[in-house]
Short mmCIF file of C-alpha atoms in Angstrom, two decimals:
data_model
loop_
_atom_site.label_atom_id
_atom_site.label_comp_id
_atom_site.label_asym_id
_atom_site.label_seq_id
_atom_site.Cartn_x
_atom_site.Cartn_y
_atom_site.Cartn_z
CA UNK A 196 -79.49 -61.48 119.26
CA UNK A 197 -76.38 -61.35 121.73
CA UNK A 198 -77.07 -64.35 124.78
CA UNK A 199 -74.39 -62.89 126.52
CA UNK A 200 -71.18 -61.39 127.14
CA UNK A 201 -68.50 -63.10 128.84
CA UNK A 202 -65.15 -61.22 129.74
CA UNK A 203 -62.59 -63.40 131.64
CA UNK A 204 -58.55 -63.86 131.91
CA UNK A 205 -56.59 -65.98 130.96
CA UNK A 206 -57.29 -68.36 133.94
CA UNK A 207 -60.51 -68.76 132.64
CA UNK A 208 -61.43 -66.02 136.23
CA UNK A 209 -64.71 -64.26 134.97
CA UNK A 210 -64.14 -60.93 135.21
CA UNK A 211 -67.63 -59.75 133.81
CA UNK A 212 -70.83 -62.34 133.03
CA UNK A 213 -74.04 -60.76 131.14
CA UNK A 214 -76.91 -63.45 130.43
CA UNK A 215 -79.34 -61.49 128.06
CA UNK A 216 -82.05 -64.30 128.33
CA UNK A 217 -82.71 -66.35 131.45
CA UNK A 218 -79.76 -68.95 131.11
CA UNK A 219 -79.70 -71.22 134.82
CA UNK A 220 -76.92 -70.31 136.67
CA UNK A 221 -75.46 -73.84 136.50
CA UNK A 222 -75.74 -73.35 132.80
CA UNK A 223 -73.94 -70.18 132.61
CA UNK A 224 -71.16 -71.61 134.60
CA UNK A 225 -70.68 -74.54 131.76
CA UNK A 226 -70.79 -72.52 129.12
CA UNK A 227 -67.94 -70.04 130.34
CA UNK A 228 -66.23 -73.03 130.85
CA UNK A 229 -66.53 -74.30 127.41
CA UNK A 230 -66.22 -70.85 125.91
CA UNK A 231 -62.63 -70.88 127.86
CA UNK A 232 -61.60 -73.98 126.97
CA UNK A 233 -62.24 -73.41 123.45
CA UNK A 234 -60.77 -70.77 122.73
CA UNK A 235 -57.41 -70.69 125.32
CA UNK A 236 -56.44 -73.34 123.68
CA UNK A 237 -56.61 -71.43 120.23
CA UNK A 238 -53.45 -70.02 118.02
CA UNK A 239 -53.44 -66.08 117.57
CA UNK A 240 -53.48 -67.42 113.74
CA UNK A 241 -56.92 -69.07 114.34
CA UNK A 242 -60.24 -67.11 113.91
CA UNK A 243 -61.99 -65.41 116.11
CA UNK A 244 -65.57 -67.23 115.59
CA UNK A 245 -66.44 -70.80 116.86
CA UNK A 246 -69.59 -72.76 116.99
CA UNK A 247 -71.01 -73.68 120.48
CA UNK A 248 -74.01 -75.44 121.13
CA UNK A 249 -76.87 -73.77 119.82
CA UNK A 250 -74.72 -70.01 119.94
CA UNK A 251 -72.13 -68.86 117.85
CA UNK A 252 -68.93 -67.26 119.74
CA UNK A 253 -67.31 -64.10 118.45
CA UNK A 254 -64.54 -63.22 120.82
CA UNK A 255 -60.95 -61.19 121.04
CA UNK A 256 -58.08 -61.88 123.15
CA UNK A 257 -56.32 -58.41 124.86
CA UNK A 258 -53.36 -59.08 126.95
CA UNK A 259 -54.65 -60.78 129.91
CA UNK A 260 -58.59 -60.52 128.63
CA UNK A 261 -60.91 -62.59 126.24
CA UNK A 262 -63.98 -60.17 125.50
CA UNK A 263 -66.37 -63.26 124.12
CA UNK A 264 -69.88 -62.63 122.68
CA UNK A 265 -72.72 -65.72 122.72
CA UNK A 266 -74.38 -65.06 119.78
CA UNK A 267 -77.01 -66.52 117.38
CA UNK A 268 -77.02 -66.89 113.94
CA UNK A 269 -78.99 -64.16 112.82
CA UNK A 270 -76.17 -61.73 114.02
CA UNK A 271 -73.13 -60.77 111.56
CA UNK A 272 -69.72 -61.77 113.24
CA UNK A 273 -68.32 -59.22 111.67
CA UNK A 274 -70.05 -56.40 113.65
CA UNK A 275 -69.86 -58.56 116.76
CA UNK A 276 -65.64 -58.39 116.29
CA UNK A 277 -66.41 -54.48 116.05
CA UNK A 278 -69.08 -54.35 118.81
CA UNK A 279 -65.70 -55.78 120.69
CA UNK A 280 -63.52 -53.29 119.46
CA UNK A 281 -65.66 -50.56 120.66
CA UNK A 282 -66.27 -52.03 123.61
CA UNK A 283 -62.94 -52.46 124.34
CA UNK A 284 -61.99 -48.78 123.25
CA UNK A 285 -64.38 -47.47 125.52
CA UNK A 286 -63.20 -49.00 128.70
CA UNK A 287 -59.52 -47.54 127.18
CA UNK A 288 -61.15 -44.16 127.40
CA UNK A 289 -62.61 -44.71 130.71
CA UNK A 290 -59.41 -45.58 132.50
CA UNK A 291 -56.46 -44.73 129.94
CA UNK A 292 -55.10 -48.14 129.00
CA UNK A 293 -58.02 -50.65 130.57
CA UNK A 294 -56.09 -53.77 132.26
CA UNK A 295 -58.28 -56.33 134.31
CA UNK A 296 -57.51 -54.67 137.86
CA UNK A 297 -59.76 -51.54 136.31
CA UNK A 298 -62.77 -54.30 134.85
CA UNK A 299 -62.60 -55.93 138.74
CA UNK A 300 -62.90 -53.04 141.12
CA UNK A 301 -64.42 -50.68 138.68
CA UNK A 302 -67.47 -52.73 137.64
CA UNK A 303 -69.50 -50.39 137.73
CA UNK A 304 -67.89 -47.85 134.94
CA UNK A 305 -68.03 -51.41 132.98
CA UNK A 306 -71.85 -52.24 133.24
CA UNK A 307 -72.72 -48.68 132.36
CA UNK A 308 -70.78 -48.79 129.45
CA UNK A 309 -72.06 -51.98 128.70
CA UNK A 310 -75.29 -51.48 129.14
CA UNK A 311 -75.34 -47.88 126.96
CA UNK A 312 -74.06 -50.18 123.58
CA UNK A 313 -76.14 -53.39 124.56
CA UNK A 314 -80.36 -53.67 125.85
CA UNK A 315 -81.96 -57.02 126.64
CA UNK A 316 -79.03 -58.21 123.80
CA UNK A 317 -79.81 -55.98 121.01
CA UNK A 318 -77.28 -53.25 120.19
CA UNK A 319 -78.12 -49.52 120.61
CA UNK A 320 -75.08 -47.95 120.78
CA UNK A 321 -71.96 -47.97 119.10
CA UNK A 322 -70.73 -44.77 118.64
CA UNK A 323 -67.60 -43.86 120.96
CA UNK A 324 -68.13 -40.14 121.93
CA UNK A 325 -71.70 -40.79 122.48
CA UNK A 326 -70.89 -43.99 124.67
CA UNK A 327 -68.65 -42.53 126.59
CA UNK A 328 -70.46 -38.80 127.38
CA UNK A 329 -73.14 -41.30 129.00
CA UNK A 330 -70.72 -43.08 131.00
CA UNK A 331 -68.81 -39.65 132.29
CA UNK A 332 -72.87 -37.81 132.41
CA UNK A 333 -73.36 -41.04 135.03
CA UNK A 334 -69.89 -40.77 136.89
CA UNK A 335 -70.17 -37.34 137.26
CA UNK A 336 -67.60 -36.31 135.48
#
């Protein structure tokens, strides 16, 4: 199961928080810390999965971006690096070239396409086209 989603910069600013379980706020604060500090302080060399607690973290850095995934042990980290990936290629399509101005004052494009590939943190979709005809079907487009 995916606990959550955490995209922030390099600042450690969270640009996008999604608790899949009922995590206390204070709680989800800490652990975005931690996740940051982890893994800013990480070599491009180094791998992209870390233990945490009782979660495992899967996460990609993209220019000014981490895309992190909470994540327990019963989920392949492998497909959570891709679930990134597609993620990431998504917002791309959405707004040709995705930088963190787009992810801050177009959350909403973000949470639908977030929320077509991920339900109550199981994954449903992960196929591009389909993603993204559901995110341009809800814009209007």
């Amino acid at each position: 199961m995916i606990h959550a989603i955490l995209v922030f910069n390099n600042d450690g600013r969270p640009r996008l928080v999604r608790f899949y379980n009922d995590t206390p706020l204070a709680k989800q604060q800490s652990l975005l810390r931690q996740v940051h500090a982890l893994v800013s302080k990480r070599s491009p060399t180094d791998s992209c999965m870390l233990h945490l607690e009782d979660a495992h973290v899967v996460y990609r850095h993209y220019a000014t971006l981490y895309f992190a995934l909470l994540v327990d042990e019963h989920e392949s980290p492998l497909a959570m690096l891709d679930l990134i990936q597609v993620f990431v290629q998504t917002l791309n399509a959405c707004f040709a070239d995705v930088c963190e101005l787009d992810v801050v004052f177009h959350w909403e494009v973000v949470a639908i396409a977030l929320g077509e590939m991920i339900e109550a943190g199981m994954v449903v979709e992960t196929s591009l086209p389909k993603i993204t005809a559901a995110v341009d079907l809800m814009n209007g487009r």
